[in-house]
Coordinates of C-alpha atoms in Angstrom, one line a residue:
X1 CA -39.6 -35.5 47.5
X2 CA -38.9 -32.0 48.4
X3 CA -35.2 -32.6 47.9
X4 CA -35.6 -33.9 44.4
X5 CA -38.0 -31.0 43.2
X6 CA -34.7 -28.8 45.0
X7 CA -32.4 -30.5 42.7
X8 CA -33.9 -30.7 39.1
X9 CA -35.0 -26.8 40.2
X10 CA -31.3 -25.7 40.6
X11 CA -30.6 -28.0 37.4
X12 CA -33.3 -26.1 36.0
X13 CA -31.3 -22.6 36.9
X14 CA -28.2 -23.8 36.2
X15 CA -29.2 -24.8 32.0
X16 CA -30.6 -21.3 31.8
X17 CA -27.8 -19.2 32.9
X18 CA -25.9 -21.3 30.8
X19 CA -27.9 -20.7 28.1
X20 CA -28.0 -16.7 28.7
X21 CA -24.4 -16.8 28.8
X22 CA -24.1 -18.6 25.6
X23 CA -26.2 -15.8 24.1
X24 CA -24.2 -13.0 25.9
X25 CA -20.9 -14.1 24.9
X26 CA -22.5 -14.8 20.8
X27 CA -23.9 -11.4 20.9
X28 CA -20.4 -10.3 22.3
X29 CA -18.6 -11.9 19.7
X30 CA -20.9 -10.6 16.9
X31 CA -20.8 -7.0 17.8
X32 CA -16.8 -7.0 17.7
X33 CA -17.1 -8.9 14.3
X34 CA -19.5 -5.7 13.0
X35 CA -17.3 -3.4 14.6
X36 CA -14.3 -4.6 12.9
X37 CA -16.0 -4.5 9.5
X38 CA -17.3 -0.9 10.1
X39 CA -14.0 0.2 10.9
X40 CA -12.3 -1.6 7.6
X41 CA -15.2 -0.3 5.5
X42 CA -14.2 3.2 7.0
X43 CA -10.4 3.0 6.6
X44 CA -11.0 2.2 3.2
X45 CA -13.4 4.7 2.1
X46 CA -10.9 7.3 3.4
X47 CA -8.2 5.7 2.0
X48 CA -9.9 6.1 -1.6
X49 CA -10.7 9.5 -1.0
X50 CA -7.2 10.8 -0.5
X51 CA -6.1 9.0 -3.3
X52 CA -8.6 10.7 -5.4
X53 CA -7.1 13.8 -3.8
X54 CA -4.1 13.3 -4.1
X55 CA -4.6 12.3 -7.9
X56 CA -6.5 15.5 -8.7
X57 CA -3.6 17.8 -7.1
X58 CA -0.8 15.9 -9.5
X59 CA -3.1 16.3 -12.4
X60 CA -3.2 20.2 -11.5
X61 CA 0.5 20.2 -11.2
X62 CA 0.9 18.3 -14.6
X63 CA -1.7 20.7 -16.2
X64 CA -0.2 23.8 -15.0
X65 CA 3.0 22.5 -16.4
X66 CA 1.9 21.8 -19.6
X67 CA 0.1 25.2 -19.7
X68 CA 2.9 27.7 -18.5
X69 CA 5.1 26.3 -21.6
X70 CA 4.2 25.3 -24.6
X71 CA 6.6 22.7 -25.1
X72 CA 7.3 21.4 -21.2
X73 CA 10.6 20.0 -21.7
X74 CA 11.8 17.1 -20.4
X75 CA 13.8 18.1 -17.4
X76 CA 10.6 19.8 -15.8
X77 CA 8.2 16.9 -16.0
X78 CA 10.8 14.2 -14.9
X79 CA 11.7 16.8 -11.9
X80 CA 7.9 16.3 -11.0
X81 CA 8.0 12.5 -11.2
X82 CA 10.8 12.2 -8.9
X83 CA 9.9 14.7 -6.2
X84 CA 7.1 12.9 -5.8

């Protein structure tokens, strides 16, 4: 008798730290899967801001152009195409 209650008791332990490490390892696995999508969110946001940037400093270019002669010719705003 007392070796049977031994046995189904250490059954007993045995599911349950299976079961927590079923849980650990989810949890695990879940918080690298946020991660990841916080981080691609991120890179992304930053990667649309310095495009914005990067688009307001040629419009400023292109403007002061535009401004400083009348009539930019050709040769100056192709010369600003290509550098870039």
């Amino acid at each position: 008798m007392f070796v049977l209650i031994v046995f189904l008791m250490s059954i007993s332990l045995i599911g349950i730290i299976a079961v927590q490490m079923y849980w650990i390892n989810n949890a695990v696995e879940s918080k690298k899967e946020q991660f990841k999508n916080d981080v691609q969110k991120s890179l992304g946001s930053v990667s649309e801001r310095i495009n914005e940037k990067e688009r307001s400093l040629f419009d400023k270019k292109f403007e002061g152009i535009i401004e400083n002669a009348v009539l930019a010719n050709e040769a100056q705003i192709k010369s600003l195409f290509f550098k870039k």
